[in-house]
CSV table of C-alpha atoms in Angstrom, one decimal:
chain,number,residue,atom,x,y,z
A,1,MET,CA,-129.7,-105.5,8.8
A,2,ASN,CA,-128.4,-107.0,5.5
A,3,VAL,CA,-129.1,-104.4,2.4
A,4,PRO,CA,-129.3,-106.1,-0.9
A,5,LEU,CA,-126.1,-105.4,-3.4
A,6,VAL,CA,-128.8,-103.9,-6.0
A,7,LYS,CA,-130.5,-101.6,-3.5
A,8,ILE,CA,-126.8,-100.4,-2.4
A,9,THR,CA,-125.9,-99.8,-6.3
A,10,LEU,CA,-129.2,-98.0,-7.1
A,11,LEU,CA,-128.6,-95.6,-3.7
A,12,ALA,CA,-125.1,-94.6,-5.0
A,13,SER,CA,-126.5,-93.7,-8.6
A,14,MET,CA,-129.4,-91.7,-7.0
A,15,MET,CA,-126.9,-89.8,-4.5
A,16,ALA,CA,-124.6,-89.2,-7.6
A,17,PHE,CA,-127.8,-87.4,-9.5
A,18,SER,CA,-129.2,-85.5,-6.4
A,19,ALA,CA,-129.2,-82.2,-5.5
A,20,ALA,CA,-127.6,-80.7,-8.8
A,21,SER,CA,-130.4,-83.0,-11.1
A,22,LEU,CA,-133.2,-80.7,-9.5
A,23,ALA,CA,-131.8,-77.6,-10.5
A,24,ALA,CA,-132.2,-76.9,-14.1
A,25,ASP,CA,-135.1,-74.6,-15.6
A,26,LYS,CA,-135.8,-77.1,-18.2
A,27,GLY,CA,-136.2,-80.1,-15.9
A,28,LEU,CA,-134.7,-83.8,-15.6
A,29,LEU,CA,-133.7,-86.1,-18.0
A,30,ALA,CA,-133.1,-89.7,-17.4
A,31,ILE,CA,-130.5,-91.3,-19.4
A,32,ILE,CA,-130.2,-95.1,-18.6
A,33,THR,CA,-127.8,-97.1,-20.3
A,34,PRO,CA,-125.7,-100.6,-20.0
A,35,SER,CA,-122.7,-100.6,-17.9
A,36,HIS,CA,-120.1,-97.6,-18.7
A,37,ASP,CA,-117.5,-100.6,-17.9
A,38,ASN,CA,-118.3,-100.9,-21.9
A,39,PRO,CA,-116.9,-97.6,-24.1
A,40,PHE,CA,-119.8,-97.8,-26.3
A,41,PHE,CA,-122.2,-97.4,-23.5
A,42,LYS,CA,-120.3,-95.0,-22.0
A,43,ALA,CA,-119.8,-93.0,-24.8
A,44,GLU,CA,-123.8,-92.9,-25.4
A,45,ALA,CA,-124.2,-91.9,-21.9
A,46,ASP,CA,-121.2,-88.7,-22.3
A,47,GLY,CA,-122.9,-88.0,-25.6
A,48,ALA,CA,-126.4,-87.5,-24.0
A,49,LEU,CA,-125.2,-86.0,-21.2
A,50,ALA,CA,-123.2,-83.0,-23.2
A,51,LYS,CA,-126.2,-82.2,-25.5
A,52,ALA,CA,-128.5,-82.6,-22.6
A,53,LYS,CA,-126.5,-79.9,-20.3
A,54,GLU,CA,-126.2,-77.6,-24.0
A,55,LEU,CA,-129.9,-77.7,-23.9
A,56,GLY,CA,-130.3,-76.7,-20.3
A,57,TYR,CA,-131.5,-79.7,-19.0
A,58,ALA,CA,-130.7,-81.6,-15.6
A,59,THR,CA,-130.0,-84.8,-15.7
A,60,LEU,CA,-130.2,-88.5,-14.2
A,61,VAL,CA,-127.2,-90.8,-15.5
A,62,ALA,CA,-127.3,-94.4,-14.1
A,63,SER,CA,-126.3,-98.1,-16.0
A,64,HIS,CA,-128.8,-100.9,-15.2
A,65,ASP,CA,-125.9,-103.0,-16.1
A,66,ASP,CA,-128.0,-105.5,-18.3
A,67,ASP,CA,-130.3,-106.4,-14.9
A,68,VAL,CA,-133.9,-106.0,-16.0
A,69,ASN,CA,-134.8,-105.1,-12.1
A,70,LYS,CA,-132.3,-102.5,-11.6
A,71,GLN,CA,-133.3,-100.9,-15.0
A,72,ASN,CA,-137.3,-101.4,-13.5
A,73,GLN,CA,-136.0,-99.4,-10.7
A,74,LEU,CA,-134.3,-97.0,-12.0
A,75,ILE,CA,-137.2,-96.5,-14.6
A,76,GLU,CA,-139.6,-96.4,-11.4
A,77,THR,CA,-136.6,-93.6,-9.9
A,78,ALA,CA,-137.4,-91.3,-13.2
A,79,ILE,CA,-141.0,-91.3,-12.5
A,80,ALA,CA,-140.7,-90.6,-8.7
A,81,ARG,CA,-138.5,-87.6,-9.8
A,82,LYS,CA,-141.1,-86.6,-12.8
A,83,ALA,CA,-138.4,-86.7,-15.2
A,84,LYS,CA,-139.6,-85.0,-18.2
A,85,ALA,CA,-138.3,-87.8,-20.5
A,86,ILE,CA,-136.2,-91.3,-20.2
A,87,ILE,CA,-133.1,-91.8,-22.7
A,88,LEU,CA,-132.8,-95.7,-22.5
A,89,ASP,CA,-130.5,-98.2,-24.2
A,90,ASN,CA,-132.8,-101.5,-22.7
A,91,ALA,CA,-131.8,-104.4,-20.9
A,92,GLY,CA,-134.2,-106.8,-22.7
A,93,ALA,CA,-136.4,-106.3,-26.3
A,94,ASP,CA,-139.3,-108.2,-24.1
A,95,ALA,CA,-138.8,-107.2,-20.3
A,96,THR,CA,-138.7,-103.4,-21.4
A,97,VAL,CA,-142.0,-103.3,-22.6
A,98,GLY,CA,-144.0,-103.1,-19.5
A,99,PRO,CA,-141.5,-100.2,-17.9
A,100,VAL,CA,-141.7,-98.4,-21.0
A,101,GLN,CA,-145.6,-98.5,-20.9
A,102,LYS,CA,-145.5,-97.7,-17.7
A,103,ALA,CA,-143.3,-94.4,-17.9
A,104,LYS,CA,-146.0,-93.7,-20.8
A,105,ASP,CA,-148.6,-93.9,-18.5
A,106,ALA,CA,-147.1,-91.3,-16.2
A,107,GLY,CA,-146.9,-89.0,-18.7
A,108,ILE,CA,-143.0,-89.2,-19.8
A,109,PRO,CA,-141.9,-89.9,-23.0
A,110,THR,CA,-139.1,-92.6,-23.6
A,111,PHE,CA,-136.6,-92.6,-26.4
A,112,LEU,CA,-134.9,-95.6,-27.2
A,113,ILE,CA,-131.2,-95.7,-28.5
A,114,ASP,CA,-129.1,-98.7,-29.6
A,115,ARG,CA,-131.8,-101.6,-28.9
A,116,GLU,CA,-135.0,-101.6,-29.8
A,117,ILE,CA,-137.9,-103.6,-27.9
A,118,ASN,CA,-140.3,-106.1,-29.1
A,119,LYS,CA,-143.2,-103.6,-29.3
A,120,THR,CA,-144.4,-99.9,-31.4
A,121,GLY,CA,-146.2,-97.2,-30.3
A,122,ILE,CA,-145.2,-97.3,-26.6
A,123,ALA,CA,-141.7,-95.0,-27.4
A,124,VAL,CA,-141.7,-92.1,-28.9
A,125,ALA,CA,-138.5,-93.0,-30.8
A,126,GLN,CA,-136.4,-96.4,-31.3
A,127,ILE,CA,-132.9,-94.8,-32.8
A,128,VAL,CA,-130.7,-97.8,-33.5
A,129,SER,CA,-127.8,-98.7,-35.9
A,130,ASN,CA,-128.5,-100.7,-39.1
A,131,ASN,CA,-126.7,-103.6,-37.6
A,132,TYR,CA,-127.5,-105.8,-40.3
A,133,GLN,CA,-126.0,-103.6,-43.1
A,134,GLY,CA,-123.0,-103.0,-40.3
A,135,ALA,CA,-122.6,-107.2,-39.9
A,136,GLN,CA,-122.8,-107.5,-43.6
A,137,LEU,CA,-120.1,-104.9,-44.2
A,138,GLY,CA,-118.2,-106.7,-41.2
A,139,ALA,CA,-118.8,-110.1,-42.9
A,140,GLU,CA,-117.6,-109.2,-46.5
A,141,LYS,CA,-114.1,-107.7,-45.1
A,142,PHE,CA,-114.1,-110.7,-42.6
A,143,ALA,CA,-114.5,-113.0,-46.1
A,144,LYS,CA,-111.7,-110.7,-47.7
A,145,LEU,CA,-108.9,-110.7,-45.0
A,146,LEU,CA,-109.5,-114.8,-44.5
A,147,GLY,CA,-109.4,-115.1,-48.7
A,148,GLY,CA,-112.6,-116.7,-48.7
A,149,LYS,CA,-111.5,-119.9,-47.3
A,150,GLY,CA,-110.6,-121.5,-43.5
A,151,ASP,CA,-112.7,-122.6,-40.4
A,152,TYR,CA,-113.5,-120.0,-38.2
A,153,VAL,CA,-115.5,-119.1,-35.0
A,154,GLU,CA,-118.3,-116.7,-34.2
A,155,LEU,CA,-118.9,-115.1,-31.1
A,156,LEU,CA,-122.6,-114.0,-30.0
A,157,GLY,CA,-124.0,-111.6,-28.0
A,158,LYS,CA,-126.2,-111.7,-25.3
A,159,GLU,CA,-129.2,-113.9,-26.6
A,160,SER,CA,-131.9,-112.0,-25.3
A,161,ASP,CA,-130.7,-108.7,-27.1
A,162,THR,CA,-132.1,-108.0,-30.3
A,163,ASN,CA,-129.1,-107.0,-32.0
A,164,ALA,CA,-127.3,-110.2,-31.2
A,165,GLY,CA,-129.7,-112.2,-33.4
A,166,VAL,CA,-129.4,-109.4,-35.9
A,167,ARG,CA,-125.8,-109.2,-36.4
A,168,SER,CA,-125.2,-112.9,-36.6
A,169,GLN,CA,-128.0,-112.8,-39.4
A,170,GLY,CA,-126.1,-110.5,-41.1
A,171,TYR,CA,-122.6,-112.2,-40.8
A,172,HIS,CA,-124.2,-115.5,-42.4
A,173,ASP,CA,-126.2,-113.9,-45.2
A,174,VAL,CA,-122.7,-113.1,-46.5
A,175,LEU,CA,-120.4,-115.8,-45.0
A,176,ASP,CA,-122.4,-118.8,-45.7
A,177,ASP,CA,-122.1,-118.4,-49.5
A,178,TYR,CA,-118.4,-119.3,-48.8
A,179,SER,CA,-118.4,-122.8,-49.4
A,180,ASP,CA,-114.6,-122.7,-48.4
A,181,MET,CA,-115.4,-121.0,-45.2
A,182,LYS,CA,-116.4,-122.8,-42.4
A,183,MET,CA,-118.0,-122.1,-38.7
A,184,VAL,CA,-116.4,-124.8,-36.3
A,185,ALA,CA,-117.9,-123.1,-33.4
A,186,GLN,CA,-120.5,-120.5,-32.2
A,187,GLN,CA,-120.6,-119.4,-28.8
A,188,SER,CA,-122.3,-116.6,-27.0
A,189,ALA,CA,-119.7,-114.6,-24.8
A,190,ASN,CA,-122.6,-112.2,-23.5
A,191,TRP,CA,-120.8,-109.0,-25.0
A,192,SER,CA,-118.1,-109.7,-22.0
A,193,GLN,CA,-114.8,-109.4,-22.5
A,194,THR,CA,-114.1,-111.8,-19.9
A,195,GLU,CA,-116.2,-114.5,-21.0
A,196,ALA,CA,-114.7,-114.2,-24.8
A,197,PHE,CA,-111.4,-115.0,-23.6
A,198,SER,CA,-112.9,-117.5,-21.7
A,199,ARG,CA,-114.8,-119.1,-24.5
A,200,MET,CA,-111.8,-118.6,-26.8
A,201,GLU,CA,-109.5,-120.4,-24.6
A,202,THR,CA,-111.8,-123.3,-24.6
A,203,ILE,CA,-112.6,-123.5,-28.5
A,204,LEU,CA,-108.5,-123.0,-29.1
A,205,GLN,CA,-108.4,-126.6,-27.4
A,206,LYS,CA,-110.5,-128.3,-29.5
A,207,TYR,CA,-110.2,-126.5,-33.0
A,208,PRO,CA,-106.2,-124.7,-33.0
A,209,ASN,CA,-106.7,-124.7,-36.3
A,210,ILE,CA,-109.0,-121.7,-37.0
A,211,VAL,CA,-107.8,-118.5,-39.3
A,212,GLY,CA,-110.2,-116.5,-38.1
A,213,VAL,CA,-112.9,-115.1,-35.4
A,214,ILE,CA,-116.1,-112.8,-36.0
A,215,SER,CA,-117.4,-111.2,-33.0
A,216,GLY,CA,-120.6,-109.4,-32.3
A,217,ASN,CA,-118.6,-107.0,-30.6
A,218,ASP,CA,-115.6,-105.3,-29.7
A,219,THR,CA,-115.6,-106.3,-26.2
A,220,MET,CA,-115.7,-109.8,-27.2
A,221,ALA,CA,-113.2,-109.3,-29.8
A,222,LEU,CA,-110.9,-107.7,-27.4
A,223,GLY,CA,-111.2,-110.8,-25.0
A,224,ALA,CA,-110.6,-113.1,-28.1
A,225,GLU,CA,-107.6,-111.1,-29.3
A,226,ALA,CA,-106.1,-111.8,-25.8
A,227,ALA,CA,-106.8,-115.5,-25.8
A,228,LEU,CA,-105.4,-115.3,-29.5
A,229,LYS,CA,-102.2,-113.8,-28.3
A,230,ALA,CA,-101.6,-116.0,-24.7
A,231,ALA,CA,-102.0,-119.0,-27.4
A,232,GLY,CA,-99.5,-117.7,-29.5
A,233,LYS,CA,-101.9,-117.5,-32.4
A,234,THR,CA,-101.0,-113.9,-33.7
A,235,LYS,CA,-102.0,-114.8,-37.3
A,236,VAL,CA,-105.8,-115.5,-36.7
A,237,ILE,CA,-107.6,-112.6,-37.9
A,238,VAL,CA,-111.0,-111.3,-35.5
A,239,VAL,CA,-113.5,-109.0,-36.8
A,240,GLY,CA,-115.4,-107.0,-34.5
A,241,PHE,CA,-118.4,-104.7,-34.2
A,242,ASP,CA,-119.0,-101.4,-32.5
A,243,GLY,CA,-116.0,-99.0,-33.5
A,244,SER,CA,-114.2,-98.6,-29.9
A,245,ASP,CA,-111.0,-96.8,-29.4
A,246,TYR,CA,-109.4,-99.9,-28.2
A,247,THR,CA,-110.3,-101.9,-31.2
A,248,ARG,CA,-109.1,-98.9,-33.4
A,249,ASP,CA,-105.7,-99.3,-31.5
A,250,SER,CA,-105.6,-102.7,-32.6
A,251,ILE,CA,-105.8,-102.3,-36.0
A,252,LEU,CA,-103.3,-99.4,-36.1
A,253,ASN,CA,-100.8,-101.9,-34.1
A,254,LYS,CA,-101.3,-104.7,-36.5
A,255,GLY,CA,-102.9,-107.0,-33.7
A,256,ASN,CA,-105.4,-109.7,-34.3
A,257,ILE,CA,-108.1,-107.6,-34.9
A,258,LYS,CA,-108.0,-106.4,-38.1
A,259,ALA,CA,-111.4,-104.6,-38.7
A,260,THR,CA,-114.6,-103.2,-37.0
A,261,VAL,CA,-117.6,-101.7,-38.0
A,262,LEU,CA,-118.4,-98.3,-36.2
A,263,GLN,CA,-121.9,-97.5,-35.1
A,264,PRO,CA,-122.7,-94.1,-34.2
A,265,GLY,CA,-123.3,-94.2,-30.5
A,266,TRP,CA,-122.3,-90.7,-29.5
A,267,ASP,CA,-124.1,-89.4,-32.3
A,268,GLN,CA,-127.5,-91.7,-31.7
A,269,ALA,CA,-127.7,-90.6,-27.9
A,270,GLN,CA,-127.1,-86.8,-28.9
A,271,MET,CA,-130.1,-87.7,-31.5
A,272,ALA,CA,-132.4,-88.8,-29.1
A,273,ILE,CA,-131.5,-85.6,-26.8
A,274,THR,CA,-132.6,-83.6,-29.7
A,275,GLN,CA,-135.6,-85.5,-30.3
A,276,ALA,CA,-137.0,-85.5,-26.7
A,277,ASP,CA,-136.2,-81.4,-26.6
A,278,TYR,CA,-138.2,-81.3,-29.3
A,279,TYR,CA,-141.0,-83.5,-28.1
A,280,LEU,CA,-141.5,-81.5,-25.1
A,281,LYS,CA,-141.3,-78.4,-26.8
A,282,ASN,CA,-143.7,-78.9,-29.5
A,283,GLY,CA,-145.6,-82.4,-27.8
A,284,LYS,CA,-145.5,-84.3,-30.9
A,285,ALA,CA,-142.6,-86.5,-32.7
A,286,GLN,CA,-139.9,-84.6,-34.4
A,287,LYS,CA,-139.5,-88.1,-36.6
A,288,GLU,CA,-141.0,-91.7,-36.8
A,289,GLU,CA,-140.7,-93.9,-34.6
A,290,LYS,CA,-138.2,-96.6,-36.0
A,291,GLN,CA,-135.1,-95.0,-37.1
A,292,LEU,CA,-132.1,-96.5,-38.5
A,293,MET,CA,-128.5,-95.3,-38.6
A,294,ASP,CA,-125.8,-97.0,-40.8
A,295,CYS,CA,-122.7,-98.3,-39.9
A,296,VAL,CA,-119.2,-97.5,-41.5
A,297,LEU,CA,-116.5,-100.3,-41.6
A,298,ILE,CA,-113.2,-99.3,-39.8
A,299,ASP,CA,-110.1,-100.7,-40.9
A,300,ASP,CA,-106.3,-99.7,-41.3
A,301,SER,CA,-107.4,-97.1,-43.9
A,302,ASN,CA,-109.6,-95.1,-41.7
A,303,ALA,CA,-108.7,-96.0,-38.0
A,304,SER,CA,-106.5,-93.4,-37.7
A,305,LYS,CA,-109.4,-90.9,-38.0
A,306,LEU,CA,-111.5,-92.6,-35.2
A,307,LYS,CA,-112.2,-91.3,-31.5
A,308,ASN,CA,-114.9,-91.8,-29.0
A,309,PHE,CA,-117.0,-93.6,-31.4
A,310,ASN,CA,-116.9,-90.7,-34.0
A,311,LEU,CA,-115.1,-90.8,-37.3
A,312,ALA,CA,-113.7,-87.3,-38.1
A,313,LYS,CA,-114.4,-85.9,-41.4
């Protein structure tokens, strides 16, 4: 009998958090994020896991890989295992509303991180980076690096993700004021390094004289950088968003990537666990539902202090 791949993946995930997950006195917390192949999402999961263990909870840690069906099955698993709470970086602003409502109806509170959903009142918390503020920081640096002139490219994130649109708007509310800067191409690479590499290869064939690339996240920035290097375009400037160690290394090593914007993924995830713990102890939310965390510009002045989406003081 052929078993669908998603079921095999889910079974493997469930086995990974089986026996030990049921042992903790304070119960089970489900931590569900996009793929851990992306270092930002791995940092979220690791940060949440560390805080959950510190507070005495067992954990169910899994990734939905931005697959709505897989996310829904993982939330069903959390409900079936009677999780005390769900920490979720979701797979779609609209598609996640129903599953979060279902968890609420089952008596399981959800604490969203990184990405919002398009409804309030069903999650206890939506803790997200101030993507608009961060994008403006990145755009201002990008314009300064380009001297306020030249043709550039924008790589967009997954279009169903609210953050992709918010970051792009933040970029353009700054860059569109520069009359000597022209965006010659704008394409989605779906947060993917591989797709960004492919998109940049194609774009460079049509626009070989671009001077900059502004990217919706670091993973796409790295893909763009690889394509630029392969084409011998070592002077084209790239700015990312997330604050990964990989972009830090490119900045410090004088690569194409000159700056990124740090969103505090580790702190965000730990905050969600702390608020879940408070809610479970007190039966009420610790803070208001919508919570914004400001972002920080990372460039050659502070990149050496960056590690695992944390900036040393």
